[in-house]
Short mmCIF file of C-alpha atoms in Angstrom, two decimals:
data_model
loop_
_atom_site.label_atom_id
_atom_site.label_comp_id
_atom_site.label_asym_id
_atom_site.label_seq_id
_atom_site.Cartn_x
_atom_site.Cartn_y
_atom_site.Cartn_z
CA MET Z 1 78.91 140.75 129.68
CA THR Z 2 77.45 144.48 130.29
CA GLU Z 3 74.55 145.40 128.45
CA SER Z 4 76.41 147.95 126.41
CA ALA Z 5 79.28 145.26 125.69
CA ALA Z 6 76.40 143.04 124.35
CA GLY Z 7 74.76 145.70 122.23
CA ALA Z 8 78.48 146.54 120.85
CA GLN Z 9 78.73 142.71 119.95
CA GLY Z 10 75.16 142.73 118.01
CA LEU Z 11 76.25 145.67 116.19
CA ASN Z 12 79.96 144.97 115.51
CA THR Z 13 79.63 141.04 114.67
CA PRO Z 14 78.01 141.13 111.23
CA ILE Z 15 79.91 144.61 110.32
CA SER Z 16 83.11 142.44 110.95
CA TYR Z 17 82.09 139.20 108.84
CA GLY Z 18 81.54 141.68 106.32
CA LEU Z 19 84.64 144.04 106.47
CA ALA Z 20 86.71 140.88 106.69
CA ALA Z 21 85.14 138.88 103.68
CA VAL Z 22 85.60 142.43 101.64
CA CYS Z 23 89.52 142.95 102.60
CA LEU Z 24 90.05 138.82 101.53
CA VAL Z 25 88.00 139.38 98.21
CA VAL Z 26 89.80 142.85 97.14
CA PHE Z 27 93.30 141.06 98.10
CA LEU Z 28 92.37 137.87 95.54
CA VAL Z 29 91.03 140.56 92.90
CA VAL Z 30 94.20 142.67 93.08
CA LEU Z 31 96.29 139.32 92.99
CA TRP Z 32 94.33 138.12 90.11
CA PHE Z 33 94.87 141.46 87.73
CA VAL Z 34 98.73 141.74 88.88
CA CYS Z 35 99.28 138.16 87.76
CA SER Z 36 100.38 137.87 84.13
CA THR Z 37 98.82 135.02 81.59
CA LYS Z 38 100.56 132.11 79.91
CA SER Z 39 99.87 131.41 76.50
CA TYR Z 40 98.65 127.87 75.82
CA GLY Z 41 98.68 128.08 71.82
CA PRO Z 42 95.72 127.37 69.51
CA ALA Z 43 92.92 124.79 70.07
CA PRO Z 44 93.55 121.22 68.55
CA GLY Z 45 92.99 121.34 64.76
CA GLN Z 46 93.84 125.26 64.24
CA PRO Z 47 96.56 126.71 62.49
CA VAL Z 48 99.40 127.93 64.73
CA GLY Z 49 99.09 131.80 65.98
CA GLN Z 50 95.04 131.41 65.47
CA ALA Z 51 92.62 131.64 68.68
CA GLU Z 52 95.71 131.37 71.11
CA ARG Z 53 94.34 130.56 74.54
CA THR Z 54 95.62 131.82 78.00
CA ARG Z 55 95.51 131.09 81.48
CA ARG Z 56 95.89 133.76 84.45
CA ARG Z 57 99.43 132.38 86.40
CA PHE Z 58 97.04 133.15 89.56
CA TRP Z 59 95.49 129.46 89.10
CA TYR Z 60 99.35 128.54 89.55
CA ILE Z 61 99.11 128.48 93.17
CA PHE Z 62 96.72 125.49 92.77
CA LEU Z 63 98.20 123.69 89.99
CA GLY Z 64 100.92 120.96 90.04
CA ALA Z 65 103.71 120.41 87.66
CA ASP Z 66 101.18 118.31 85.21
CA ASP Z 67 98.59 121.18 85.27
CA ARG Z 68 96.32 119.09 87.39
CA VAL Z 69 94.82 120.74 90.72
CA SER Z 70 97.34 119.74 93.60
CA THR Z 71 95.58 118.28 96.57
CA SER Z 72 97.97 119.62 98.91
CA LYS Z 73 98.41 123.13 97.64
CA VAL Z 74 94.15 123.29 97.93
CA GLN Z 75 94.60 122.10 101.47
CA PHE Z 76 97.11 124.84 102.41
CA ALA Z 77 95.31 127.42 100.48
CA LEU Z 78 91.75 126.48 102.57
CA TRP Z 79 93.50 126.71 105.65
CA THR Z 80 95.08 129.93 104.74
CA LEU Z 81 91.83 131.46 103.83
CA ALA Z 82 90.15 130.34 106.58
CA LEU Z 83 92.49 131.62 109.05
CA ALA Z 84 93.02 134.72 107.53
CA TYR Z 85 89.46 135.65 107.47
CA ALA Z 86 88.95 134.58 111.31
CA LEU Z 87 91.83 136.81 112.29
CA LEU Z 88 90.22 140.07 110.09
CA VAL Z 89 87.24 139.41 111.89
CA ILE Z 90 88.77 139.33 115.28
CA ALA Z 91 91.08 142.34 114.20
CA PHE Z 92 87.68 144.52 113.53
CA HIS Z 93 86.44 143.42 117.19
CA ASP Z 94 89.71 145.02 118.60
CA ALA Z 95 88.08 148.17 119.56
CA VAL Z 96 85.67 146.52 121.52
CA TYR Z 97 87.11 142.87 122.53
CA PRO Z 98 90.72 142.00 122.86
CA ALA Z 99 92.09 139.48 120.35
CA GLY Z 100 92.49 135.78 121.32
CA THR Z 101 95.66 133.94 121.47
CA LEU Z 102 96.75 131.62 119.09
CA ASP Z 103 96.50 127.92 120.00
CA PRO Z 104 99.06 125.38 119.34
CA ARG Z 105 96.96 123.42 117.20
CA TYR Z 106 96.75 125.65 114.43
CA LEU Z 107 100.30 125.63 113.52
CA LEU Z 108 99.97 122.11 113.20
CA LEU Z 109 96.76 122.82 110.99
CA LEU Z 110 98.80 125.27 108.65
CA GLY Z 111 102.32 123.45 109.31
CA PHE Z 112 101.29 120.14 108.16
CA PRO Z 113 99.47 121.30 105.08
CA ALA Z 114 102.24 123.63 103.99
CA GLY Z 115 104.95 120.97 104.86
CA ALA Z 116 102.48 118.44 102.81
CA ALA Z 117 102.97 121.05 99.72
CA VAL Z 118 106.53 121.88 100.14
CA SER Z 119 107.40 117.90 100.62
CA ALA Z 120 105.27 116.88 97.48
CA LYS Z 121 106.85 119.41 95.24
CA ALA Z 122 110.43 118.29 96.16
CA ILE Z 123 109.43 114.69 95.89
CA THR Z 124 107.98 115.81 92.40
CA VAL Z 125 111.01 117.84 91.37
CA GLY Z 126 113.46 115.22 92.54
CA GLN Z 127 111.90 112.66 90.51
CA ILE Z 128 111.69 114.75 87.56
CA THR Z 129 115.28 115.58 87.79
CA GLY Z 130 116.61 112.06 88.44
CA GLY Z 131 114.39 110.90 85.36
CA ALA Z 132 112.41 108.41 87.26
CA VAL Z 133 109.29 110.13 86.04
CA SER Z 134 108.35 112.88 83.35
CA LYS Z 135 105.36 115.06 84.15
CA ASN Z 136 104.04 116.50 80.97
CA PRO Z 137 101.00 119.01 80.95
CA PRO Z 138 98.16 117.96 78.95
CA ASP Z 139 96.41 119.94 76.38
CA PHE Z 140 94.81 123.06 77.76
CA GLU Z 141 91.39 122.88 79.05
CA LYS Z 142 89.34 125.04 81.49
CA LYS Z 143 89.05 123.59 85.13
CA THR Z 144 85.54 123.11 86.03
CA PRO Z 145 84.74 122.60 89.77
CA ALA Z 146 83.59 118.99 89.10
CA GLY Z 147 87.14 118.58 87.41
CA ALA Z 148 89.09 120.28 90.24
CA VAL Z 149 87.69 118.14 92.89
CA LYS Z 150 88.46 114.72 90.95
CA ASP Z 151 91.87 116.04 90.41
CA ILE Z 152 92.12 116.65 94.17
CA VAL Z 153 90.85 113.02 95.18
CA ALA Z 154 92.73 111.22 92.32
CA ASN Z 155 96.52 110.32 92.07
CA ASP Z 156 98.84 111.31 89.30
CA GLN Z 157 97.17 108.98 86.77
CA GLY Z 158 93.80 110.40 87.37
CA ASP Z 159 92.75 107.31 89.35
CA LEU Z 160 90.34 107.81 92.54
CA ASP Z 161 92.91 107.33 95.33
CA LEU Z 162 91.85 106.72 99.28
CA GLY Z 163 94.92 108.48 100.46
CA ASP Z 164 94.03 111.67 98.58
CA THR Z 165 90.22 111.54 99.23
CA GLN Z 166 91.06 110.97 103.19
CA TYR Z 167 93.27 114.09 103.18
CA PHE Z 168 90.68 116.14 101.35
CA ILE Z 169 87.51 114.64 103.72
CA PHE Z 170 89.32 115.22 106.89
CA THR Z 171 90.54 118.97 105.99
CA LEU Z 172 86.87 119.77 104.92
CA VAL Z 173 85.50 118.44 108.31
CA ALA Z 174 88.20 120.18 110.41
CA LEU Z 175 87.22 123.26 108.45
CA ALA Z 176 83.58 122.71 108.98
CA ALA Z 177 84.17 122.39 112.90
CA PHE Z 178 86.16 125.45 112.78
CA PHE Z 179 83.63 127.84 111.26
CA ILE Z 180 80.74 126.25 113.50
CA ALA Z 181 82.72 127.23 116.31
CA PHE Z 182 84.33 130.45 115.23
CA PHE Z 183 80.57 132.10 114.49
CA HIS Z 184 79.51 131.01 117.97
CA ASP Z 185 82.08 133.46 119.51
CA PRO Z 186 83.63 135.40 116.69
CA THR Z 187 86.19 137.45 119.30
CA LYS Z 188 88.72 134.64 119.51
CA LEU Z 189 89.95 131.70 117.56
CA PRO Z 190 87.96 128.44 118.54
CA VAL Z 191 90.06 125.76 120.14
CA LEU Z 192 89.89 122.38 118.25
CA SER Z 193 89.88 118.97 119.66
CA ASP Z 194 93.18 117.06 119.73
CA THR Z 195 91.55 114.30 117.92
CA LEU Z 196 90.36 116.55 115.01
CA VAL Z 197 93.66 118.07 114.67
CA GLY Z 198 95.46 114.82 114.84
CA LEU Z 199 93.39 112.90 112.20
CA THR Z 200 94.09 116.14 109.71
CA SER Z 201 97.95 116.02 110.32
CA ALA Z 202 98.15 112.42 110.16
CA SER Z 203 96.36 112.38 106.64
CA ALA Z 204 98.92 114.95 105.62
CA ALA Z 205 101.82 112.96 106.42
CA ALA Z 206 100.32 109.72 104.87
CA TYR Z 207 99.60 111.86 101.49
CA VAL Z 208 103.78 112.87 101.47
CA ALA Z 209 104.60 109.28 102.28
CA LYS Z 210 102.24 107.99 99.24
CA LYS Z 211 103.96 110.43 97.13
CA ALA Z 212 107.50 109.55 98.13
CA VAL Z 213 107.09 105.71 97.44
CA SER Z 214 104.80 105.74 93.99
CA PRO Z 215 106.65 107.09 91.48
CA ALA Z 216 105.66 104.52 89.06
CA THR Z 217 102.03 106.36 89.28
CA VAL Z 218 103.39 108.86 87.03
CA LYS Z 219 102.77 108.85 83.37
CA VAL Z 220 106.34 108.64 81.46
CA THR Z 221 106.31 110.27 77.97
CA ALA Z 222 109.22 110.51 75.68
CA PRO Z 223 110.22 114.02 74.35
CA VAL Z 224 109.01 114.81 70.86
CA LYS Z 225 111.55 115.67 68.22
CA VAL Z 226 111.24 116.51 64.29
CA THR Z 227 114.94 115.50 62.87
CA ALA Z 228 114.27 115.70 59.19
CA VAL Z 229 111.81 115.64 56.31
CA SER Z 230 112.02 114.10 52.90
CA PRO Z 231 111.87 115.66 50.30
CA GLN Z 232 113.25 118.72 51.38
CA LYS Z 233 111.52 120.69 48.51
CA GLY Z 234 108.76 119.91 46.12
CA PRO Z 235 105.52 121.13 44.64
CA LEU Z 236 102.07 121.39 46.24
CA THR Z 237 101.29 117.70 45.21
CA ALA Z 238 104.36 116.40 47.04
CA ARG Z 239 103.84 113.80 49.87
CA VAL Z 240 106.27 114.37 52.52
CA LYS Z 241 107.99 112.00 55.13
CA ILE Z 242 108.52 113.42 58.84
CA PHE Z 243 111.31 111.77 60.49
CA GLY Z 244 111.79 112.11 64.55
CA SER Z 245 110.98 110.75 67.94
CA GLY Z 246 107.95 110.47 69.92
CA LEU Z 247 105.89 111.57 67.12
CA SER Z 248 102.73 109.36 68.45
CA ASN Z 249 102.60 109.48 71.86
CA GLY Z 250 105.22 106.99 72.40
CA THR Z 251 102.59 104.31 71.18
CA SER Z 252 102.85 103.28 67.60
CA GLY Z 253 99.22 103.34 65.68
CA SER Z 254 97.53 105.76 68.24
CA SER Z 255 94.04 106.41 67.54
CA ASP Z 256 94.81 110.21 67.32
CA PRO Z 257 97.05 111.28 64.93
CA PRO Z 258 99.70 114.32 65.48
CA ASP Z 259 98.74 117.71 64.17
CA VAL Z 260 101.44 118.68 61.59
CA THR Z 261 101.88 122.26 60.40
CA PHE Z 262 103.78 123.75 57.50
CA GLY Z 263 104.40 127.39 58.13
CA GLY Z 264 101.52 127.43 60.60
CA LEU Z 265 99.20 126.02 57.99
CA ALA Z 266 97.75 122.28 58.77
CA ALA Z 267 98.70 119.49 56.67
CA ASP Z 268 96.96 116.09 56.12
CA VAL Z 269 98.67 112.98 57.81
CA GLN Z 270 98.01 109.97 55.59
CA GLY Z 271 98.08 106.20 56.31
CA ASN Z 272 99.76 105.05 59.67
CA TRP Z 273 101.90 107.08 61.52
CA THR Z 274 104.78 105.84 64.18
CA ASP Z 275 106.76 107.07 66.90
CA THR Z 276 109.32 108.01 64.32
CA LEU Z 277 107.42 108.64 60.83
CA VAL Z 278 104.64 110.34 59.95
CA LEU Z 279 103.58 110.94 55.94
CA VAL Z 280 101.44 113.88 55.47
CA THR Z 281 100.35 116.13 51.99
CA LEU Z 282 101.28 119.58 51.97
CA PRO Z 283 98.26 122.48 52.86
CA GLN Z 284 96.88 123.55 49.32
CA ASN Z 285 97.12 126.92 50.56
CA LEU Z 286 100.93 127.14 51.37
CA SER Z 287 102.71 129.81 49.49
CA PRO Z 288 105.93 128.90 47.75
CA GLY Z 289 109.23 129.64 49.96
CA THR Z 290 110.75 127.88 52.69
CA ALA Z 291 108.40 127.16 55.78
CA ASP Z 292 108.83 125.72 59.38
CA VAL Z 293 107.39 122.14 59.96
CA GLN Z 294 105.69 121.49 63.18
CA VAL Z 295 104.40 118.39 64.88
CA ILE Z 296 101.96 118.62 67.97
CA THR Z 297 101.12 115.04 69.61
CA SER Z 298 97.68 114.49 70.91
CA ASP Z 299 99.03 114.95 74.48
CA GLY Z 300 100.21 118.77 73.56
CA ARG Z 301 103.92 118.29 73.20
CA THR Z 302 105.43 120.39 70.19
CA ALA Z 303 108.62 119.86 67.93
CA THR Z 304 109.59 122.10 65.39
CA LEU Z 305 112.10 122.11 62.70
CA PRO Z 306 112.79 125.73 61.10
CA ASN Z 307 112.75 126.17 57.43
CA ALA Z 308 112.62 122.42 56.89
CA PHE Z 309 110.82 122.11 53.45
CA GLU Z 310 110.63 124.55 50.35
CA LEU Z 311 107.64 124.84 48.12
CA THR Z 312 108.63 125.12 44.64
CA PRO Z 313 106.28 126.87 42.00
#
């Protein structure tokens, strides 16, 4: 390497790092703002229509059908961002250095996480469609870094899983090796060892295989439905029985009662409740006239019976 070329490398390397990082940050910020939001309703115990919470659909690229951080999607996203950053750095070096060729190993590093994410999605959709499992999102809660890592290394029941943990650890090791090698020579993509690439790819394949043979790990929950109320009209002092199915998380005598609202106002659940029957007293500030009756179970499932009760003067 000539002295002028070495000087150019010393000048352009930090600039290339910065420009590549800025490009990725700008892209992610634009993606964040163009994504719409989804409402998750009010906080538990709050009347319907008040203090509604939302989440940017941007985060859906990391979440599974049950609103947990997806192990396979995270691996795919990490490798996509890592390679995009490296290729941008190389592109900003092009004025001085020719771009390196893409080593075939990177087809595996990208292909296996991508295949794992697509396969896991196909397996889950097939199980839900066939009725083998039912993934219902839990009540909305903000994700923390610790919670996200817990989701990544846990199975669908939330228990620590060796296969998911191995997949994540091997990916982090491969990424660390990639960036250490790349920062030593940012003019081309580094050549990773076959052993490291093989371990990462094998972990992805094992993750998909585990997903396919363990549908029983997914929690099955019955749909919630409100079929009738009794009486259908009455004064403010009336005690109303609500009939339906799945009203108590599928477990009779659950420690957490369902939330019941009349016209968006919270009613008081009385005594014991079951999957098929909930007894309530009316909200004291309910206005005369007809009102919708809504039941929200403690795991976030909702059912509404329109104009089900009429409050008489």
